GROMACS .gro file of C-alpha atoms in nm:
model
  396
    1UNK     CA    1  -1.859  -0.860  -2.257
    2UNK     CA    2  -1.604  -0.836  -1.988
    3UNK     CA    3  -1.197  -0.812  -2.049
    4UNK     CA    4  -1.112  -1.172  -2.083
    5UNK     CA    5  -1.201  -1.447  -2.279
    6UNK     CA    6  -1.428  -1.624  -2.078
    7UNK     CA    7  -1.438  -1.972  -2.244
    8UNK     CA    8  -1.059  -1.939  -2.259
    9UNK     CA    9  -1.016  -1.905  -1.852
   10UNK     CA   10  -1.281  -2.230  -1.815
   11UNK     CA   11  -1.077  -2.398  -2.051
   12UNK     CA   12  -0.751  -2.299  -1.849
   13UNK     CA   13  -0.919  -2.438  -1.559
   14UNK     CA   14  -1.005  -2.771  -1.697
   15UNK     CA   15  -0.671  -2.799  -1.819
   16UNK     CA   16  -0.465  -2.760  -1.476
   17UNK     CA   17  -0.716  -3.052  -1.308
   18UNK     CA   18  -0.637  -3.282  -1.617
   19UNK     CA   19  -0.266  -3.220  -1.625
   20UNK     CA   20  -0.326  -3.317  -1.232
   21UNK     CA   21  -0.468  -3.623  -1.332
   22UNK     CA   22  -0.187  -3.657  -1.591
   23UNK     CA   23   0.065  -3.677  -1.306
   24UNK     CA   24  -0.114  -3.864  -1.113
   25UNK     CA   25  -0.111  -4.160  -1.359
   26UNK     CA   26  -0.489  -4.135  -1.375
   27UNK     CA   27  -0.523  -4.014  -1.741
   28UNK     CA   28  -0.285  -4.162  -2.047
   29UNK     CA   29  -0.044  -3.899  -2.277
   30UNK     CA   30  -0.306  -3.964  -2.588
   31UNK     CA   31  -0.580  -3.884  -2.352
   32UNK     CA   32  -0.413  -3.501  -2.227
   33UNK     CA   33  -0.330  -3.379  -2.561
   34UNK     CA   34  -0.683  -3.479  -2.721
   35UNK     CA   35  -0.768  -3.261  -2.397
   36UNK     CA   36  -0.534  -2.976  -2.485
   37UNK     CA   37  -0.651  -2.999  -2.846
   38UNK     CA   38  -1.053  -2.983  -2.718
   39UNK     CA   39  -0.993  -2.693  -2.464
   40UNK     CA   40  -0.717  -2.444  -2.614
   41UNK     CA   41  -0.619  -2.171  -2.383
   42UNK     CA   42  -0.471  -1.872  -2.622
   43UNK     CA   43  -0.333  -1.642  -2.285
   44UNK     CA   44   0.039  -1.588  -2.230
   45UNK     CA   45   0.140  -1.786  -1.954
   46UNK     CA   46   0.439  -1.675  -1.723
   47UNK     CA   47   0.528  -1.780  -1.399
   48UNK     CA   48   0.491  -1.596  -1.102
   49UNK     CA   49   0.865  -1.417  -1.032
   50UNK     CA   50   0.805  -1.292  -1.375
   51UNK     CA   51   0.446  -1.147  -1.339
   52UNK     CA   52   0.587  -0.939  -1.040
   53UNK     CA   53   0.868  -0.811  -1.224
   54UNK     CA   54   0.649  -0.733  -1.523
   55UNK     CA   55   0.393  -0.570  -1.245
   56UNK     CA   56   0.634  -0.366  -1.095
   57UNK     CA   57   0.832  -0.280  -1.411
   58UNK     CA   58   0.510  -0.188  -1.607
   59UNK     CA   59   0.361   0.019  -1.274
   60UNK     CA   60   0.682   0.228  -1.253
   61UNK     CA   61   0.649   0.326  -1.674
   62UNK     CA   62   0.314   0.415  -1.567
   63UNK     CA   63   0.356   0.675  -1.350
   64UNK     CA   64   0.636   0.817  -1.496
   65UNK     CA   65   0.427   0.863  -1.800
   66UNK     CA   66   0.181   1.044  -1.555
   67UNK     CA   67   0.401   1.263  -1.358
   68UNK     CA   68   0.572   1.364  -1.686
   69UNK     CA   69   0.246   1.560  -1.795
   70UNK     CA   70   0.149   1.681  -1.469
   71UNK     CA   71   0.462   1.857  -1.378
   72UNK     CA   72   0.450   2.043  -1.747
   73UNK     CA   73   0.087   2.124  -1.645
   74UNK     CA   74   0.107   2.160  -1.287
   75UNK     CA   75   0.050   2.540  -1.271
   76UNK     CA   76  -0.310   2.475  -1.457
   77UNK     CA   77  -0.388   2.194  -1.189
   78UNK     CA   78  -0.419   2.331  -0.908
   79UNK     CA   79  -0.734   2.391  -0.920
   80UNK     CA   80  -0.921   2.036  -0.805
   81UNK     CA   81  -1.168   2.023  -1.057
   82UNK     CA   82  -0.899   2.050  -1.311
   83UNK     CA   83  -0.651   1.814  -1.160
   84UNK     CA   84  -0.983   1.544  -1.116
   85UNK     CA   85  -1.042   1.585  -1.511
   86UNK     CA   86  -0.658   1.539  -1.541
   87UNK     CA   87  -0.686   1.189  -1.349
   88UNK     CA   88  -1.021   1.093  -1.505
   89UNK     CA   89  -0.871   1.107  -1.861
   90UNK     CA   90  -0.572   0.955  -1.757
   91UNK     CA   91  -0.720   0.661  -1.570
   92UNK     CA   92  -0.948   0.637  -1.904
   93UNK     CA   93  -0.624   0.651  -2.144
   94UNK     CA   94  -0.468   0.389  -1.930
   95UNK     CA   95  -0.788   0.159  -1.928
   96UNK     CA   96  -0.809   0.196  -2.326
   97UNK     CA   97  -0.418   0.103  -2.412
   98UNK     CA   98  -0.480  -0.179  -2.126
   99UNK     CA   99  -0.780  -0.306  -2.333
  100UNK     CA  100  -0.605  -0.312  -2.648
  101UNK     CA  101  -0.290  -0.485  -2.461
  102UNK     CA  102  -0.502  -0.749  -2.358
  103UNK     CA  103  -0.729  -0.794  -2.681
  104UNK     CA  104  -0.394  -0.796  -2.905
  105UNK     CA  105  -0.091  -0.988  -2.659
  106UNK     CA  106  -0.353  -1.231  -2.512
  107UNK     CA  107  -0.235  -1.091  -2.179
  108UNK     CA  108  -0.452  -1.242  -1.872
  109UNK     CA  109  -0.284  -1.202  -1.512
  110UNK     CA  110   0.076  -1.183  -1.636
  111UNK     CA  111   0.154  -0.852  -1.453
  112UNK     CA  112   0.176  -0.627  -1.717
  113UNK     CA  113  -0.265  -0.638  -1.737
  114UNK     CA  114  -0.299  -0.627  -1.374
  115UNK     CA  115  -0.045  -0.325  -1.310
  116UNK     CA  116  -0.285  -0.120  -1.601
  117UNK     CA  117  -0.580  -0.270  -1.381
  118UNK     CA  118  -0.487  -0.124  -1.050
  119UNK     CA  119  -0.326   0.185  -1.193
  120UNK     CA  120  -0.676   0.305  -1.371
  121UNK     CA  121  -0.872   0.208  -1.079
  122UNK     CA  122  -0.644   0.460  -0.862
  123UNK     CA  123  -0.665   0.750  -1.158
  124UNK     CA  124  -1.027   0.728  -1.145
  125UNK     CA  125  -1.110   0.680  -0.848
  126UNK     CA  126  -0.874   1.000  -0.730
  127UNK     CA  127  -1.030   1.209  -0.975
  128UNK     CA  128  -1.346   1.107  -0.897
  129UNK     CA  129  -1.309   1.214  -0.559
  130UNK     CA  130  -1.182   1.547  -0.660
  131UNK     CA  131  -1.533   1.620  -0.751
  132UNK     CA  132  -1.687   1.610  -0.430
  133UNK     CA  133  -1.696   1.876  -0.209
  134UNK     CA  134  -1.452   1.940   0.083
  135UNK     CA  135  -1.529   1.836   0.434
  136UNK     CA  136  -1.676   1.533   0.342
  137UNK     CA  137  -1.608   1.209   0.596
  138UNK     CA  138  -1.361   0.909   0.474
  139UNK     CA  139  -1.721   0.675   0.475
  140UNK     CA  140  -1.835   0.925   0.232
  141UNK     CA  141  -1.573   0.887   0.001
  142UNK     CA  142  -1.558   0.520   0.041
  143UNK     CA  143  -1.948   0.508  -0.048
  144UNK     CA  144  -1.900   0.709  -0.326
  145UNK     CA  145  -1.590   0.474  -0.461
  146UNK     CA  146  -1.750   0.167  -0.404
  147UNK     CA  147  -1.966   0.173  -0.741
  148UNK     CA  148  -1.619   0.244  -0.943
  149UNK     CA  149  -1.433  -0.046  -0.768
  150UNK     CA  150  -1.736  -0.270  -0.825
  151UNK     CA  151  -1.760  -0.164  -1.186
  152UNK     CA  152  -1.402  -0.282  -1.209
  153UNK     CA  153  -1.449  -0.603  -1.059
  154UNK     CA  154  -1.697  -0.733  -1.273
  155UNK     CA  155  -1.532  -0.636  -1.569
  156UNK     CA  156  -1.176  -0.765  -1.519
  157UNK     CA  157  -1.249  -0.998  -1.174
  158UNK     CA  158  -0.913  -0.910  -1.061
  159UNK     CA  159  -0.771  -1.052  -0.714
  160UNK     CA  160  -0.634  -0.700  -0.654
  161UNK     CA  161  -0.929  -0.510  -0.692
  162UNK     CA  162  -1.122  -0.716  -0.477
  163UNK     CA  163  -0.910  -0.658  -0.209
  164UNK     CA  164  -0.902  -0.276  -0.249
  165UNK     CA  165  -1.312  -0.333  -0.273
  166UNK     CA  166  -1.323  -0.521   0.030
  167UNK     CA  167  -1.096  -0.252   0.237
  168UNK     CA  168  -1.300   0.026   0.140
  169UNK     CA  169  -1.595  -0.114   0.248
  170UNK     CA  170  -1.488  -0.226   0.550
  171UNK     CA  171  -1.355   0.122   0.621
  172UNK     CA  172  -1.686   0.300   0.529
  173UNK     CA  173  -1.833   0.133   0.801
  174UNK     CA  174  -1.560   0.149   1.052
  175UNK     CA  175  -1.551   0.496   0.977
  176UNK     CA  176  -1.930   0.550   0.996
  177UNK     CA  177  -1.949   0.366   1.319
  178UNK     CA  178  -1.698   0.627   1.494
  179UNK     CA  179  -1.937   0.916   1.416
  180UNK     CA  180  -2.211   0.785   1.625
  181UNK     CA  181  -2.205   0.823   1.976
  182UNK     CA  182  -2.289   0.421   2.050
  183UNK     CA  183  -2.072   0.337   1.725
  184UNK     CA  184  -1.758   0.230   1.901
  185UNK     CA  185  -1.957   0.042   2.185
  186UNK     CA  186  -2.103  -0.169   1.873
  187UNK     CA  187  -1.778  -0.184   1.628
  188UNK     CA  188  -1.658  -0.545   1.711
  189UNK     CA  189  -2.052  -0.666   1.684
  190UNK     CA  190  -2.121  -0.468   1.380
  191UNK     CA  191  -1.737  -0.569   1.189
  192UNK     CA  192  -1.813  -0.960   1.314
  193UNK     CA  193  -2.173  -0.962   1.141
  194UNK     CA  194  -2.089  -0.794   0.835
  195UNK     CA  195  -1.799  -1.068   0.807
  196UNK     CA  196  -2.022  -1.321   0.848
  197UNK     CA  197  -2.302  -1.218   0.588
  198UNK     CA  198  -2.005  -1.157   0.313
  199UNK     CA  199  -1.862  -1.541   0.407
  200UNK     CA  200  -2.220  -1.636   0.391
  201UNK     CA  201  -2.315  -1.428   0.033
  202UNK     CA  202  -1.949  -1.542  -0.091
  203UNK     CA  203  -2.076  -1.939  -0.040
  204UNK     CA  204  -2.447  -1.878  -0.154
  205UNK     CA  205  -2.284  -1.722  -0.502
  206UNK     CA  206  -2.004  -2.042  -0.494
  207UNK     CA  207  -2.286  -2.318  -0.420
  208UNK     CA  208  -2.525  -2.163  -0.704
  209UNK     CA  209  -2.278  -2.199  -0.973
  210UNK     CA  210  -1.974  -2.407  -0.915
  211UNK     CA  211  -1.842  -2.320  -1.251
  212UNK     CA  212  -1.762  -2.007  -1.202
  213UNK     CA  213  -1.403  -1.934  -1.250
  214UNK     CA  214  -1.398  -1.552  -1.405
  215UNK     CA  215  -1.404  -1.440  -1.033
  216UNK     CA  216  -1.264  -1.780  -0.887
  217UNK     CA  217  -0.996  -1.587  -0.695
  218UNK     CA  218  -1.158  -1.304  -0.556
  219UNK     CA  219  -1.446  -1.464  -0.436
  220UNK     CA  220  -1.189  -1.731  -0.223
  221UNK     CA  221  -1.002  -1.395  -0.110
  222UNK     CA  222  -1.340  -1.275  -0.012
  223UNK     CA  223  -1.368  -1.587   0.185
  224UNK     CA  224  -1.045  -1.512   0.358
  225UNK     CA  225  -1.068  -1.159   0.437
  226UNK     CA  226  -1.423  -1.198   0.597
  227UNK     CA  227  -1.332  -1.500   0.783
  228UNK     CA  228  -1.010  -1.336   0.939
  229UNK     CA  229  -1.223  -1.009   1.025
  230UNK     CA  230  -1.475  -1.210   1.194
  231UNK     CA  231  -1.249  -1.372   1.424
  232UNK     CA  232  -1.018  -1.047   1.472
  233UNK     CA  233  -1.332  -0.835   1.594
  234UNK     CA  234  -1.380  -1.097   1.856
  235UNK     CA  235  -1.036  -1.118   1.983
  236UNK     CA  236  -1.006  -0.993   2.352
  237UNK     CA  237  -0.679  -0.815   2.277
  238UNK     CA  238  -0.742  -0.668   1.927
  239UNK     CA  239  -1.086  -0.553   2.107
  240UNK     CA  240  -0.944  -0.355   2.423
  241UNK     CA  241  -0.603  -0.242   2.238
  242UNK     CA  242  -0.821  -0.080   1.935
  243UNK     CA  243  -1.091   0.052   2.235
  244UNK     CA  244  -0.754   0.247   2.380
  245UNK     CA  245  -0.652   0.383   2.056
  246UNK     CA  246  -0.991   0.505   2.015
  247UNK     CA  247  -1.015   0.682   2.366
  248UNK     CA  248  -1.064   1.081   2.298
  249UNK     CA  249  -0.756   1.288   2.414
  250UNK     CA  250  -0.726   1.598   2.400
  251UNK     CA  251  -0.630   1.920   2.585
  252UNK     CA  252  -0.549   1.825   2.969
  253UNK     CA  253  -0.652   1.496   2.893
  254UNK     CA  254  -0.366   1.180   2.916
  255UNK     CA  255  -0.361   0.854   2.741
  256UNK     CA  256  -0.321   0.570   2.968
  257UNK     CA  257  -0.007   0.343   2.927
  258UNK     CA  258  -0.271   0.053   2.875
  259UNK     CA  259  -0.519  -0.001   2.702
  260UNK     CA  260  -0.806  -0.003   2.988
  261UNK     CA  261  -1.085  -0.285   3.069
  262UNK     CA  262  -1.317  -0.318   2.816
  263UNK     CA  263  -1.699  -0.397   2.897
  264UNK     CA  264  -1.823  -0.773   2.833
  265UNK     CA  265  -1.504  -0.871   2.901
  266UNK     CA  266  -1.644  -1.229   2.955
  267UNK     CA  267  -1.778  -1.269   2.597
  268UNK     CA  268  -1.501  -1.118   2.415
  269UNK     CA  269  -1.267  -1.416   2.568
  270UNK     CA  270  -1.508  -1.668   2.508
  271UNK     CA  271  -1.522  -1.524   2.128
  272UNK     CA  272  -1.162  -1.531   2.130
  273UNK     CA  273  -1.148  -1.939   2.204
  274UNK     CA  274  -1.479  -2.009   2.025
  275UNK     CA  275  -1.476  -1.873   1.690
  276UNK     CA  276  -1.143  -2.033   1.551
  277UNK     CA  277  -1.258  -2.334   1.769
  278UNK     CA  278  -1.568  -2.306   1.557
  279UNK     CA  279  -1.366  -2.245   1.236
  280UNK     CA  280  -1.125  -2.587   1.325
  281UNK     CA  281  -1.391  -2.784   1.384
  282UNK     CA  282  -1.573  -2.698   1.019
  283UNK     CA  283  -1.249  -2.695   0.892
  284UNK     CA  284  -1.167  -3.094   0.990
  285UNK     CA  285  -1.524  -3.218   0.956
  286UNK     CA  286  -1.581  -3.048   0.628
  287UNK     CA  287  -1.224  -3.089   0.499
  288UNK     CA  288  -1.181  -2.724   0.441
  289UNK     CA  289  -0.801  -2.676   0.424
  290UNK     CA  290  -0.906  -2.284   0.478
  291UNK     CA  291  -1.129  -2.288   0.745
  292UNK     CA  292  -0.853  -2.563   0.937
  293UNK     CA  293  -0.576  -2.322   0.894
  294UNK     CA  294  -0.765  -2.004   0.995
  295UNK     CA  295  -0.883  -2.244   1.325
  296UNK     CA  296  -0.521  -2.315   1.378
  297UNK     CA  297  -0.378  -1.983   1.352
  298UNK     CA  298  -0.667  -1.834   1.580
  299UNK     CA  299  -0.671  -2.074   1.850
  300UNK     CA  300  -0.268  -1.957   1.845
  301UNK     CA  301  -0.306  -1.633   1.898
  302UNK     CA  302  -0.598  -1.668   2.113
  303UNK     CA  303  -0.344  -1.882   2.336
  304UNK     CA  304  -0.108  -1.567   2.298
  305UNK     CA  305  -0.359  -1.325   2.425
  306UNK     CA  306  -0.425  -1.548   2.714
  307UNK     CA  307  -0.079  -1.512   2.804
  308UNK     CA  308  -0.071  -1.115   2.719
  309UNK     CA  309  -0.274  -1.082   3.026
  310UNK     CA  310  -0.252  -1.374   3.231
  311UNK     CA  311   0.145  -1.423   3.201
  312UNK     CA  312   0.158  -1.706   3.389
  313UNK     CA  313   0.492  -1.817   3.324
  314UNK     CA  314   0.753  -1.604   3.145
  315UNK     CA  315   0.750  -1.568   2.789
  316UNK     CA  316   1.053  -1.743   2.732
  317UNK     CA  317   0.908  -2.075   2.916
  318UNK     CA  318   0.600  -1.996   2.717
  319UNK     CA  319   0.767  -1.988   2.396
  320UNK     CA  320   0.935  -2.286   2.439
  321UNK     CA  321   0.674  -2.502   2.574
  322UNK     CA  322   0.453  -2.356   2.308
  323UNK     CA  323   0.721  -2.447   2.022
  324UNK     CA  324   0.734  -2.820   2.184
  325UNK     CA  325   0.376  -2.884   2.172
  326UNK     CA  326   0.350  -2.783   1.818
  327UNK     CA  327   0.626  -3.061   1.740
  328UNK     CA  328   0.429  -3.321   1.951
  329UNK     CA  329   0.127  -3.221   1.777
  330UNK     CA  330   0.277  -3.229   1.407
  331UNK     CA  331   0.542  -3.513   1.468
  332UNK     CA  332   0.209  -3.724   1.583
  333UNK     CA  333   0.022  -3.602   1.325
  334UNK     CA  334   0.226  -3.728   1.055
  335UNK     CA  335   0.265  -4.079   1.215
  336UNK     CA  336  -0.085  -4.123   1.280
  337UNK     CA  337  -0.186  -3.998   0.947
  338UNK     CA  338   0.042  -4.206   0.725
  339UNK     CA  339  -0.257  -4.420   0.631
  340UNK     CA  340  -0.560  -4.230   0.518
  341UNK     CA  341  -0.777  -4.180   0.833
  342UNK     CA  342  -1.149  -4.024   0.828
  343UNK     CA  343  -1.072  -3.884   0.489
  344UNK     CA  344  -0.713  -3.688   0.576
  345UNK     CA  345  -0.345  -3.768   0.481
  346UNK     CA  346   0.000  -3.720   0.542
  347UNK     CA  347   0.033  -3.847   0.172
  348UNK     CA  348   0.158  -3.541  -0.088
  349UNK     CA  349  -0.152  -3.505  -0.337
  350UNK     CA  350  -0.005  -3.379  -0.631
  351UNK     CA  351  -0.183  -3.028  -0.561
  352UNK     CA  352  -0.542  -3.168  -0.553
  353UNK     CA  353  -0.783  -2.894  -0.568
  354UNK     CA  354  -1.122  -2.973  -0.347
  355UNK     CA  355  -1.359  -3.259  -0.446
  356UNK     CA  356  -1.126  -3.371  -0.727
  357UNK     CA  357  -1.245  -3.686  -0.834
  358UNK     CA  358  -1.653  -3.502  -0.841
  359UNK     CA  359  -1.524  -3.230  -1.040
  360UNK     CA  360  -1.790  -3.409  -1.333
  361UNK     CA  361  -1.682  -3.030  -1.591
  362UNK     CA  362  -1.242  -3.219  -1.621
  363UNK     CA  363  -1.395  -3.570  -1.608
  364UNK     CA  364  -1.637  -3.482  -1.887
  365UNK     CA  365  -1.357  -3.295  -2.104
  366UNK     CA  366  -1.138  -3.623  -2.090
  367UNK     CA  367  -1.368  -3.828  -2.138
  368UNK     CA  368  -1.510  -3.653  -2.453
  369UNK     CA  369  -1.169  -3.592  -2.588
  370UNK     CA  370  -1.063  -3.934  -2.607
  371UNK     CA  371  -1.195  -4.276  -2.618
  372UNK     CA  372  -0.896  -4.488  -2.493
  373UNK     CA  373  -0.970  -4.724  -2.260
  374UNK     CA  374  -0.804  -4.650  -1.939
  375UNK     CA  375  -0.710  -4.890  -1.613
  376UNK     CA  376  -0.736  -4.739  -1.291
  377UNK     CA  377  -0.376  -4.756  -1.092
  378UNK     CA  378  -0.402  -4.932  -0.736
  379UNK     CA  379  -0.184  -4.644  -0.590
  380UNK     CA  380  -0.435  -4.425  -0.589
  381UNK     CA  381  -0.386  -4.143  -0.338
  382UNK     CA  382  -0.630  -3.957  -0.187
  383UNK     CA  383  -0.628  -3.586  -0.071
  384UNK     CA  384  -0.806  -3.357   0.145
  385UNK     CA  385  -0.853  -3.074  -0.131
  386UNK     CA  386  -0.642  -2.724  -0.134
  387UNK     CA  387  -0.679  -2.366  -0.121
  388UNK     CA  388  -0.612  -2.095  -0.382
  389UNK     CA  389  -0.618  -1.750  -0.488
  390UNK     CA  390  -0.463  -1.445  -0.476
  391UNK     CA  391  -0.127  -1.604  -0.597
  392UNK     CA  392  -0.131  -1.843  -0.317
  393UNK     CA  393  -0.210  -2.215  -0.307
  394UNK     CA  394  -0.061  -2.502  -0.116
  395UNK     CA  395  -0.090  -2.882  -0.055
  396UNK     CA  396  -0.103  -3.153   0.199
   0.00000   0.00000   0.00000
């Protein structure tokens, strides 16, 4: 038993690709509401200004009713223990009236759920850590947080707490890594193979049950952050400037200016070009809208850092020729693609989310719901497929 309705988000689901469809001309009006009628979705549904609002709004009532109590009761917290029993009880309080919220309003990602989501998960996990004794490392606090966070992601599979789940674990072993003496050497190998096993765990779990949609978001953030970690721990310039942050100093010792040489400078700028080149290249022959624009964006800046060091012309020659190459490339895009070419579009899709016309889970509600016969159209417009999660999506 988990916070939401399950059955009520898969319904939700099926009922965005139909309404799709619906706009697309590809299923009739009698057709959509004997869909709507099949799959009812109970949940409040708001639109995204408002959830923020409600998010922020509902966060700020929250801690006011926490600092309230704790400046009437500050004298008897300062002692840690009490002050972690304090943030325990609170976090639990706050998960309890969040439960009933949910069970009783039908709330599910409207703000007000997700601001009692993140605001437990910080109670507890602050007392929790009041627990432990002092002098422990950040890793070690991470370590011991991880379990909560996880706890909380499975039950409510918010976007939120994924990312908070993802950054701690990251920093437990970024942290780790600086307390050994070859740790830094092997911090950009160690951050781009961890990446790479969550993007390749995150597909294994997507693959094995493609109708999964209770953790539909964070699993594609999961996706994103792992993807964009990969290629920034084998970026030349985020490489050597992190390597000079991390240089000891100390007592009669100096910073440089600049960041100095790294070693394996050779591999680090071929890791710069190759892995968005990689990621562009699955992006276009898999049709991956995310791994295309991740490609895109790193090939960018790995043209930047190129320039950061090489600075053959000045910037303002490079910006410019930069900004007109990008038109070139997008103003022949378009033209080229104005008639479906290899499978890609210039066409607007209506939103189409990836492999839209095998999703068989909407084609088998629509079909079930209603009997109506149904002619194809002839202006039938094919996508590439979209991207989502997080509150982000986008079309092309």
């Amino acid at each position: 038993m988990r916070a939401y309705n399950e059955q009520w988000i898969y319904n939700r689901d099926i009922l965005v690709q139909a309404e799709r469809w619906y706009r697309q001309g590809l299923v009739s009006g009698e057709q959509i509401n004997a869909v709507r009628k099949a799959h009812p979705v109970e949940f409040r549904q708001t639109n995204g200004f408002i959830e923020i609002g409600l998010f922020l709004f509902t966060t700020v009532a929250i801690l006011a009713c926490y600092l309230l109590p704790a400046s009437i009761f500050s004298a008897m917290l300062d002692n840690p223990k009490a002050y972690g029993i304090f943030n325990v009880a609170f976090g639990i309080a706050i998960g309890v009236i969040g439960g009933v919220l949910i069970n009783r309003r039908l709330l599910y990602r409207n703000g007000i759920d997700n601001a009692f989501v993140v605001t437990l998960t910080g109670f507890l996990a602050f007392g929790f850590n009041q627990f432990l004794p002092n002098g422990l490392s950040l890793a070690t606090h991470c370590l011991f947080t991880l379990p909560l966070l996880l706890l909380i992601l499975w039950y409510y599979g918010d976007t939120l707490i994924a990312f908070f789940t993802l950054a701690t674990f990251y920093t437990a072993i970024f942290n780790s890594l600086l307390k050994l003496s070859w740790g830094k050497d092997a911090l950009p190998f160690v951050m781009m193979a961890v990446s790479l096993a969550i993007y390749v765990v995150v597909r294994q779990v997507i693959n094995r049950d493609t109708k999964q949609v209770y953790y539909a978001d964070p699993l594609n953030l999961a996706q994103w952050l792992s993807l964009i970690v990969l290629a920034a721990s084998g970026n030349y310039f985020i490489v050597r400037q992190l390597n000079g942050l991390l240089l000891t100093s100390g007592p009669g010792i100096t910073s440089p200016a600049e960041a100095p040489e790294i070693g394996l400078r050779g591999l680090f700028w071929v890791l710069t070009f190759l892995i968005p080149a990689i990621y562009l290249w699955q992006g276009l022959t898999k049709r991956n809208r995310m791994l295309t624009i991740l490609g895109t964006l790193g090939l960018i800046a790995a043209v930047m850092t190129f320039h950061e060091y090489t600075g053959f012309v000045p910037l303002n020659v490079a910006l410019t020729l930069g900004g007109l190459a990008l038109i070139g490339i997008a103003v022949f895009g378009i033209r080229y693609l104005a008639s479906p070419k290899h499978g890609f579009t210039d066409a607007p899709d209506d939103d189409s989310p990836n492999e839209l016309f095998l999703n068989a889970a909407s084609i088998a509600a629509v079909q079930a719901a209603s009997h109506v016969a149904h002619t194809p159209k002839d202006n039938l417009r094919y996508g590439g497929g979209d991207f989502g999660g997080a509150g982000s999506d986008g079309k092309y």
